[in-house]
Every structure is written in structure tokens, then in C-alpha cells.
Amino acid sequence: MSDNRKSIIITGAGSGIGKSCAQLFLQNGYRVGLIGRRQAPLQTTADGHPDALPLPCDVTDPQQVEAAFDRAYSEWGHLDVLFNNAGLSKPARTIDEIPVEDWLETVNVNLTGAFLCARQAFRIMRAQSPQGGRIINNGSVSAYVPRPGSVPYTSTKHAITGLTRTISLDGRPFNIACGQIDIGNALTEMAKPMTVGVPQADGSVRAEATMDVGDIASSVLHMASLPLEANVQFMTVMASSMPYIGRG
């Protein structure tokens, strides 16, 4: 008996945006592969749901990524969507104060990890029948404008835009769509400092508006639910009054 339910792999699924998205997709009938470094948070996200497939995996390790995607495909027989969400940031510093190790780790997780996962998803989507699928990359408003002291993070998010555009172009002959969601101040553990005070471009430190992470999950679900004939190429979802719009 064939199973026509749609399937998605979500990276960084153990917390924050990835966890919220995974749980919403499960509620909407998707089979969901949960990628993260540690098994325990993935099990918490899955919460015993029969359609959740925890896939402990370091996204910076090519062999682990290949094994995780192969396992999901062997379970489901088809992959519809990848949400490339895993990422990290480092404390704010000017470039001369940034340890090289911080740069390398940020690039490895945010950019190389996204490349490795997109590479495996593309491979599966190109070869499967029916051919095609969708890759959604998690960018950031930092893909457009930086925060003070954010050279590694901002550089990787600008690079994600290049990854998105190129996959979107290269995927056309294979019915593979690729889009990007650029997020501003979703209230996760990583964004909690926003509610207390973060450096601004004018040198001040001020609290910023945030939004519920569920608003991101519903936006990703919308992007994923479109037919492959349509694509949200770029979507910016942000706290309405955060200082991204305007001067300051």
C-alpha cells in the first residue's frame, strides 16, 4: 500500500525554530526527519509521534549527513522537502578580536552544513520518481544587513543567499525548487538577549521587539505546501517593530 503523505527533513530540529517547525509539520500530517547532534532533544521534539524519525547527525560531517538522508529515504521512499535550518552564532566582536576558531566553526555549521544537507537532498530529489522536491534555506535578516560585531554569522548568511539562488537555478531541470526564509527576532533561546538589550548601530544597547516562533513555523509550512510549479523565492518574516527597517 503506497503512502502519499509528504515528507520533510528538518535540521536543527532539537530546539528553537527547528523544533517548532517539526511539531507543526507533524500536526499537519507530514513524516518528519529530525536532524540534530544529540538524540535526547530530538526525542523531546518527536514526543512519541509515530511519524517523527530522529536522525542524530552532525551536519558538518559528510558521512553522517549521507547516512541520515539515506535512512530517511529508505524509510519513506520519497523526500519532498528539506528545511536547512541548523545554525549558530558567536558573541559580538570586531573582526580583529574574533578567534579564527569561531570563524571556522560558524562557517562549518551555517554554510558547509547547509551545503552538505542540500547536496544530499538534491541527489535524492533528482533520482527519485516522481522527480523533484523543495529545499528551503534558513537565511536571516543578516543576509541583507549586519548587526554590530557579527562578521562570521553575517558572512555565512549572505553566502546562504548565494546557495539558495544557485540551487534554485540548477534545480529547474529536475523539478527541484529552492527558496529562503529570512527571519528577524523570533523568540527562541538564541534570541532571548534581544528582550534585555543588544548592541545597536549607533553604539547604544537597547531591547528589541520579538515575535512568536510559531509564526515562523507557519510561514515555513506555507512555503513547503505550495505546488512545485510555484515557489516563494525569498520571504522575510520579522518582528514588526524591530530596528531592521529604517536608519539607526
C-alpha atoms as a printed R data frame, in Angstrom:
    type eleno elety resid chain resno      x      y       z
1   ATOM     1    CA   MET     A     1  0.000  0.000   0.000
2   ATOM     2    CA   SER     A     2  1.526  3.311  -1.083
3   ATOM     3    CA   ASP     A     3  1.881  6.138   1.394
4   ATOM     4    CA   ASN     A     4  1.117  9.506  -0.188
5   ATOM     5    CA   ARG     A     5  1.915 11.604   2.870
6   ATOM     6    CA   LYS     A     6  4.539 14.264   2.262
7   ATOM     7    CA   SER     A     7  7.925 14.044   3.938
8   ATOM     8    CA   ILE     A     8 10.383 16.637   5.193
9   ATOM     9    CA   ILE     A     9 13.814 16.615   6.807
10  ATOM    10    CA   ILE     A    10 14.457 19.467   9.258
11  ATOM    11    CA   THR     A    11 17.950 20.226  10.522
12  ATOM    12    CA   GLY     A    12 18.484 21.790  13.921
13  ATOM    13    CA   ALA     A    13 15.258 20.084  14.979
14  ATOM    14    CA   GLY     A    14 16.113 19.723  18.659
15  ATOM    15    CA   SER     A    15 15.311 23.288  19.689
16  ATOM    16    CA   GLY     A    16 14.070 26.710  18.647
17  ATOM    17    CA   ILE     A    17 12.782 27.259  15.129
18  ATOM    18    CA   GLY     A    18 13.547 23.692  14.043
19  ATOM    19    CA   LYS     A    19 11.599 22.176  16.923
20  ATOM    20    CA   SER     A    20  8.596 24.441  16.373
21  ATOM    21    CA   CYS     A    21  8.568 23.679  12.647
22  ATOM    22    CA   ALA     A    22  8.916 19.935  13.185
23  ATOM    23    CA   GLN     A    23  5.981 19.820  15.565
24  ATOM    24    CA   LEU     A    24  3.756 21.870  13.242
25  ATOM    25    CA   PHE     A    25  4.605 19.678  10.247
26  ATOM    26    CA   LEU     A    26  3.791 16.569  12.306
27  ATOM    27    CA   GLN     A    27  0.445 18.107  13.244
28  ATOM    28    CA   ASN     A    28 -0.223 18.625   9.536
29  ATOM    29    CA   GLY     A    29  0.342 15.027   8.518
30  ATOM    30    CA   TYR     A    30  3.948 15.130   7.339
31  ATOM    31    CA   ARG     A    31  6.521 12.456   8.005
32  ATOM    32    CA   VAL     A    32  9.355 14.415   9.592
33  ATOM    33    CA   GLY     A    33 13.040 13.559   9.800
34  ATOM    34    CA   LEU     A    34 14.658 15.288  12.765
35  ATOM    35    CA   ILE     A    35 18.347 16.103  12.387
36  ATOM    36    CA   GLY     A    36 20.416 17.328  15.316
37  ATOM    37    CA   ARG     A    37 23.623 16.418  17.073
38  ATOM    38    CA   ARG     A    38 22.047 14.905  20.189
39  ATOM    39    CA   GLN     A    39 19.433 12.171  20.423
40  ATOM    40    CA   ALA     A    40 17.696 13.424  23.594
41  ATOM    41    CA   PRO     A    41 16.462 16.792  22.244
42  ATOM    42    CA   LEU     A    42 15.272 15.069  19.064
43  ATOM    43    CA   GLN     A    43 13.257 12.622  21.139
44  ATOM    44    CA   THR     A    44 11.745 15.562  23.028
45  ATOM    45    CA   THR     A    45 10.739 17.177  19.734
46  ATOM    46    CA   ALA     A    46  9.307 13.880  18.465
47  ATOM    47    CA   ASP     A    47  7.315 13.387  21.688
48  ATOM    48    CA   GLY     A    48  6.484  9.830  20.676
49  ATOM    49    CA   HIS     A    49  4.829 10.815  17.391
50  ATOM    50    CA   PRO     A    50  4.807  7.803  15.035
51  ATOM    51    CA   ASP     A    51  5.686  9.959  12.005
52  ATOM    52    CA   ALA     A    52  8.763 11.523  13.614
53  ATOM    53    CA   LEU     A    53 12.105  9.993  12.637
54  ATOM    54    CA   PRO     A    54 15.013 11.143  14.845
55  ATOM    55    CA   LEU     A    55 18.246 11.227  12.844
56  ATOM    56    CA   PRO     A    56 21.161 12.106  15.168
57  ATOM    57    CA   CYS     A    57 23.715 13.710  12.895
58  ATOM    58    CA   ASP     A    58 26.455 16.315  12.834
59  ATOM    59    CA   VAL     A    59 25.653 18.411   9.753
60  ATOM    60    CA   THR     A    60 29.354 19.222   9.300
61  ATOM    61    CA   ASP     A    61 30.235 15.537   8.773
62  ATOM    62    CA   PRO     A    62 29.659 14.406   5.152
63  ATOM    63    CA   GLN     A    63 29.395 10.712   6.050
64  ATOM    64    CA   GLN     A    64 26.877 11.318   8.847
65  ATOM    65    CA   VAL     A    65 24.768 13.555   6.603
66  ATOM    66    CA   GLU     A    66 24.722 10.987   3.814
67  ATOM    67    CA   ALA     A    67 23.755  8.217   6.252
68  ATOM    68    CA   ALA     A    68 20.935 10.300   7.773
69  ATOM    69    CA   PHE     A    69 19.398 11.156   4.408
70  ATOM    70    CA   ASP     A    70 19.768  7.585   3.150
71  ATOM    71    CA   ARG     A    71 17.990  6.291   6.241
72  ATOM    72    CA   ALA     A    72 15.083  8.709   5.783
73  ATOM    73    CA   TYR     A    73 14.761  7.809   2.124
74  ATOM    74    CA   SER     A    74 14.862  4.090   2.878
75  ATOM    75    CA   GLU     A    75 12.057  4.576   5.436
76  ATOM    76    CA   TRP     A    76  9.838  6.729   3.220
77  ATOM    77    CA   GLY     A    77 10.774  6.001  -0.398
78  ATOM    78    CA   HIS     A    78 10.444  9.704  -1.253
79  ATOM    79    CA   LEU     A    79 11.685 13.052   0.051
80  ATOM    80    CA   ASP     A    80  9.521 16.107  -0.593
81  ATOM    81    CA   VAL     A    81 11.183 18.891   1.406
82  ATOM    82    CA   LEU     A    82 14.393 19.818   3.206
83  ATOM    83    CA   PHE     A    83 14.350 22.705   5.693
84  ATOM    84    CA   ASN     A    84 18.009 23.664   6.077
85  ATOM    85    CA   ASN     A    85 17.720 25.283   9.493
86  ATOM    86    CA   ALA     A    86 20.739 24.334  11.638
87  ATOM    87    CA   GLY     A    87 22.933 27.263  12.603
88  ATOM    88    CA   LEU     A    88 24.820 29.033  15.358
89  ATOM    89    CA   SER     A    89 26.139 32.460  16.249
90  ATOM    90    CA   LYS     A    90 29.035 33.707  18.353
91  ATOM    91    CA   PRO     A    91 29.451 36.613  20.804
92  ATOM    92    CA   ALA     A    92 29.676 40.042  19.163
93  ATOM    93    CA   ARG     A    93 33.242 41.174  18.482
94  ATOM    94    CA   THR     A    94 35.017 43.319  15.916
95  ATOM    95    CA   ILE     A    95 36.913 41.318  13.305
96  ATOM    96    CA   ASP     A    96 40.309 41.811  14.941
97  ATOM    97    CA   GLU     A    97 39.003 40.244  18.170
98  ATOM    98    CA   ILE     A    98 37.302 37.223  16.587
99  ATOM    99    CA   PRO     A    99 39.141 33.940  17.227
100 ATOM   100    CA   VAL     A   100 39.817 32.098  13.995
101 ATOM   101    CA   GLU     A   101 38.201 29.039  15.612
102 ATOM   102    CA   ASP     A   102 34.908 30.970  15.957
103 ATOM   103    CA   TRP     A   103 35.007 31.865  12.262
104 ATOM   104    CA   LEU     A   104 35.737 28.295  11.202
105 ATOM   105    CA   GLU     A   105 33.031 26.772  13.410
106 ATOM   106    CA   THR     A   106 30.393 29.249  12.240
107 ATOM   107    CA   VAL     A   107 31.225 28.687   8.571
108 ATOM   108    CA   ASN     A   108 31.322 24.931   9.091
109 ATOM   109    CA   VAL     A   109 27.863 24.728  10.690
110 ATOM   110    CA   ASN     A   110 25.982 27.559   8.976
111 ATOM   111    CA   LEU     A   111 27.344 27.205   5.451
112 ATOM   112    CA   THR     A   112 29.102 23.862   4.965
113 ATOM   113    CA   GLY     A   113 26.344 22.093   6.914
114 ATOM   114    CA   ALA     A   114 23.697 23.674   4.696
115 ATOM   115    CA   PHE     A   115 25.674 22.702   1.597
116 ATOM   116    CA   LEU     A   116 26.088 19.087   2.685
117 ATOM   117    CA   CYS     A   117 22.384 18.668   3.518
118 ATOM   118    CA   ALA     A   118 21.223 20.409   0.337
119 ATOM   119    CA   ARG     A   119 23.632 18.230  -1.647
120 ATOM   120    CA   GLN     A   120 22.084 15.021  -0.305
121 ATOM   121    CA   ALA     A   121 18.516 16.301  -0.673
122 ATOM   122    CA   PHE     A   122 19.189 17.366  -4.270
123 ATOM   123    CA   ARG     A   123 20.727 13.974  -5.045
124 ATOM   124    CA   ILE     A   124 17.651 12.139  -3.741
125 ATOM   125    CA   MET     A   125 15.133 14.509  -5.344
126 ATOM   126    CA   ARG     A   126 16.856 14.281  -8.732
127 ATOM   127    CA   ALA     A   127 16.895 10.471  -8.739
128 ATOM   128    CA   GLN     A   128 13.501  9.673  -7.205
129 ATOM   129    CA   SER     A   129 10.231  9.078  -9.015
130 ATOM   130    CA   PRO     A   130  8.326 11.298  -9.360
131 ATOM   131    CA   GLN     A   131 11.343 13.545  -9.707
132 ATOM   132    CA   GLY     A   132 11.658 16.769  -7.752
133 ATOM   133    CA   GLY     A   133 11.188 18.358  -4.361
134 ATOM   134    CA   ARG     A   134 11.800 21.563  -2.445
135 ATOM   135    CA   ILE     A   135 14.729 22.914  -0.430
136 ATOM   136    CA   ILE     A   136 14.096 25.779   1.993
137 ATOM   137    CA   ASN     A   137 17.129 27.509   3.461
138 ATOM   138    CA   ASN     A   138 17.024 29.460   6.713
139 ATOM   139    CA   GLY     A   139 18.701 32.776   5.974
140 ATOM   140    CA   SER     A   140 18.253 35.755   8.274
141 ATOM   141    CA   VAL     A   141 17.749 39.472   8.018
142 ATOM   142    CA   SER     A   142 21.538 39.262   8.444
143 ATOM   143    CA   ALA     A   143 21.560 38.040   4.835
144 ATOM   144    CA   TYR     A   144 20.850 41.693   3.996
145 ATOM   145    CA   VAL     A   145 22.210 43.854   6.824
146 ATOM   146    CA   PRO     A   146 24.631 43.044   9.677
147 ATOM   147    CA   ARG     A   147 24.424 43.519  13.385
148 ATOM   148    CA   PRO     A   148 27.488 45.096  15.010
149 ATOM   149    CA   GLY     A   149 30.276 42.596  15.608
150 ATOM   150    CA   SER     A   150 28.796 39.766  13.542
151 ATOM   151    CA   VAL     A   151 31.351 39.083  10.799
152 ATOM   152    CA   PRO     A   152 31.163 35.240  10.868
153 ATOM   153    CA   TYR     A   153 27.368 34.971  11.171
154 ATOM   154    CA   THR     A   154 26.575 37.715   8.661
155 ATOM   155    CA   SER     A   155 29.087 36.372   6.140
156 ATOM   156    CA   THR     A   156 27.537 32.905   6.263
157 ATOM   157    CA   LYS     A   157 24.010 34.270   5.890
158 ATOM   158    CA   HIS     A   158 24.993 36.324   2.851
159 ATOM   159    CA   ALA     A   159 26.501 33.123   1.471
160 ATOM   160    CA   ILE     A   160 23.260 31.215   2.109
161 ATOM   161    CA   THR     A   161 21.549 33.615  -0.312
162 ATOM   162    CA   GLY     A   162 24.054 32.615  -2.982
163 ATOM   163    CA   LEU     A   163 23.433 28.959  -2.191
164 ATOM   164    CA   THR     A   164 19.670 29.485  -2.474
165 ATOM   165    CA   ARG     A   165 19.847 31.307  -5.792
166 ATOM   166    CA   THR     A   166 22.180 28.761  -7.362
167 ATOM   167    CA   ILE     A   167 20.223 25.696  -6.214
168 ATOM   168    CA   SER     A   168 17.040 27.391  -7.420
169 ATOM   169    CA   LEU     A   169 18.594 27.786 -10.871
170 ATOM   170    CA   ASP     A   170 20.322 24.395 -11.025
171 ATOM   171    CA   GLY     A   171 17.202 22.604  -9.773
172 ATOM   172    CA   ARG     A   172 14.941 23.723 -12.602
173 ATOM   173    CA   PRO     A   173 15.669 20.831 -14.989
174 ATOM   174    CA   PHE     A   174 14.886 18.360 -12.184
175 ATOM   175    CA   ASN     A   175 11.729 19.997 -10.759
176 ATOM   176    CA   ILE     A   176 13.608 20.987  -7.601
177 ATOM   177    CA   ALA     A   177 12.537 24.339  -6.158
178 ATOM   178    CA   CYS     A   178 14.642 26.262  -3.654
179 ATOM   179    CA   GLY     A   179 13.620 29.234  -1.521
180 ATOM   180    CA   GLN     A   180 14.804 31.091   1.546
181 ATOM   181    CA   ILE     A   181 13.133 32.373   4.705
182 ATOM   182    CA   ASP     A   182 14.850 35.354   6.300
183 ATOM   183    CA   ILE     A   183 13.922 35.679   9.954
184 ATOM   184    CA   GLY     A   184 14.157 38.628  12.321
185 ATOM   185    CA   ASN     A   185 13.890 38.255  16.104
186 ATOM   186    CA   ALA     A   186 11.896 35.066  16.552
187 ATOM   187    CA   LEU     A   187 11.830 34.474  20.297
188 ATOM   188    CA   THR     A   188 13.983 31.377  20.802
189 ATOM   189    CA   GLU     A   189 16.682 30.676  23.398
190 ATOM   190    CA   MET     A   190 19.220 32.171  20.979
191 ATOM   191    CA   ALA     A   191 17.171 35.392  20.698
192 ATOM   192    CA   LYS     A   192 16.377 35.902  24.390
193 ATOM   193    CA   PRO     A   193 19.115 38.554  24.772
194 ATOM   194    CA   MET     A   194 17.047 40.697  22.385
195 ATOM   195    CA   THR     A   195 14.471 41.182  25.133
196 ATOM   196    CA   VAL     A   196 17.120 42.519  27.539
197 ATOM   197    CA   GLY     A   197 19.376 44.606  25.347
198 ATOM   198    CA   VAL     A   198 21.688 44.136  22.362
199 ATOM   199    CA   PRO     A   199 24.194 46.476  20.652
200 ATOM   200    CA   GLN     A   200 22.794 48.875  18.063
201 ATOM   201    CA   ALA     A   201 24.458 50.544  15.099
202 ATOM   202    CA   ASP     A   202 24.664 53.859  16.959
203 ATOM   203    CA   GLY     A   203 26.654 52.281  19.788
204 ATOM   204    CA   SER     A   204 23.762 52.085  22.245
205 ATOM   205    CA   VAL     A   205 22.393 48.903  23.820
206 ATOM   206    CA   ARG     A   206 18.634 48.507  23.656
207 ATOM   207    CA   ALA     A   207 15.974 45.826  23.892
208 ATOM   208    CA   GLU     A   208 14.258 44.862  20.655
209 ATOM   209    CA   ALA     A   209 10.813 43.621  19.720
210 ATOM   210    CA   THR     A   210 10.436 39.866  19.178
211 ATOM   211    CA   MET     A   211  7.777 37.599  17.674
212 ATOM   212    CA   ASP     A   212  6.454 34.144  18.443
213 ATOM   213    CA   VAL     A   213  8.437 31.310  16.885
214 ATOM   214    CA   GLY     A   214  5.148 29.737  15.787
215 ATOM   215    CA   ASP     A   215  4.809 32.491  13.206
216 ATOM   216    CA   ILE     A   216  7.985 31.206  11.583
217 ATOM   217    CA   ALA     A   217  6.742 27.616  11.608
218 ATOM   218    CA   SER     A   218  3.501 28.564   9.866
219 ATOM   219    CA   SER     A   219  5.477 30.516   7.247
220 ATOM   220    CA   VAL     A   220  7.755 27.545   6.510
221 ATOM   221    CA   LEU     A   221  4.685 25.301   6.269
222 ATOM   222    CA   HIS     A   222  3.185 27.673   3.698
223 ATOM   223    CA   MET     A   223  6.386 27.624   1.629
224 ATOM   224    CA   ALA     A   224  6.563 23.830   1.791
225 ATOM   225    CA   SER     A   225  2.899 23.346   0.901
226 ATOM   226    CA   LEU     A   226  2.998 25.117  -2.455
227 ATOM   227    CA   PRO     A   227  2.924 23.000  -5.617
228 ATOM   228    CA   LEU     A   228  6.332 22.730  -7.274
229 ATOM   229    CA   GLU     A   229  5.066 24.970 -10.063
230 ATOM   230    CA   ALA     A   230  5.187 27.854  -7.544
231 ATOM   231    CA   ASN     A   231  7.980 28.990  -5.258
232 ATOM   232    CA   VAL     A   232  8.486 31.543  -2.505
233 ATOM   233    CA   GLN     A   233 11.975 32.581  -3.582
234 ATOM   234    CA   PHE     A   234 12.591 34.837  -0.579
235 ATOM   235    CA   MET     A   235 10.341 35.553   2.407
236 ATOM   236    CA   THR     A   236 11.218 37.925   5.253
237 ATOM   237    CA   VAL     A   237  9.306 37.343   8.486
238 ATOM   238    CA   MET     A   238 10.250 39.653  11.327
239 ATOM   239    CA   ALA     A   239  9.045 41.310  14.494
240 ATOM   240    CA   SER     A   240  7.135 44.273  13.114
241 ATOM   241    CA   SER     A   241  8.900 46.995  15.094
242 ATOM   242    CA   MET     A   242 12.439 45.630  15.237
243 ATOM   243    CA   PRO     A   243 15.076 48.142  14.025
244 ATOM   244    CA   TYR     A   244 15.727 46.333  10.746
245 ATOM   245    CA   ILE     A   245 13.540 48.802   8.831
246 ATOM   246    CA   GLY     A   246 14.820 52.385   8.905
247 ATOM   247    CA   ARG     A   247 18.008 54.087   9.998
248 ATOM   248    CA   GLY     A   248 19.677 53.899  13.378
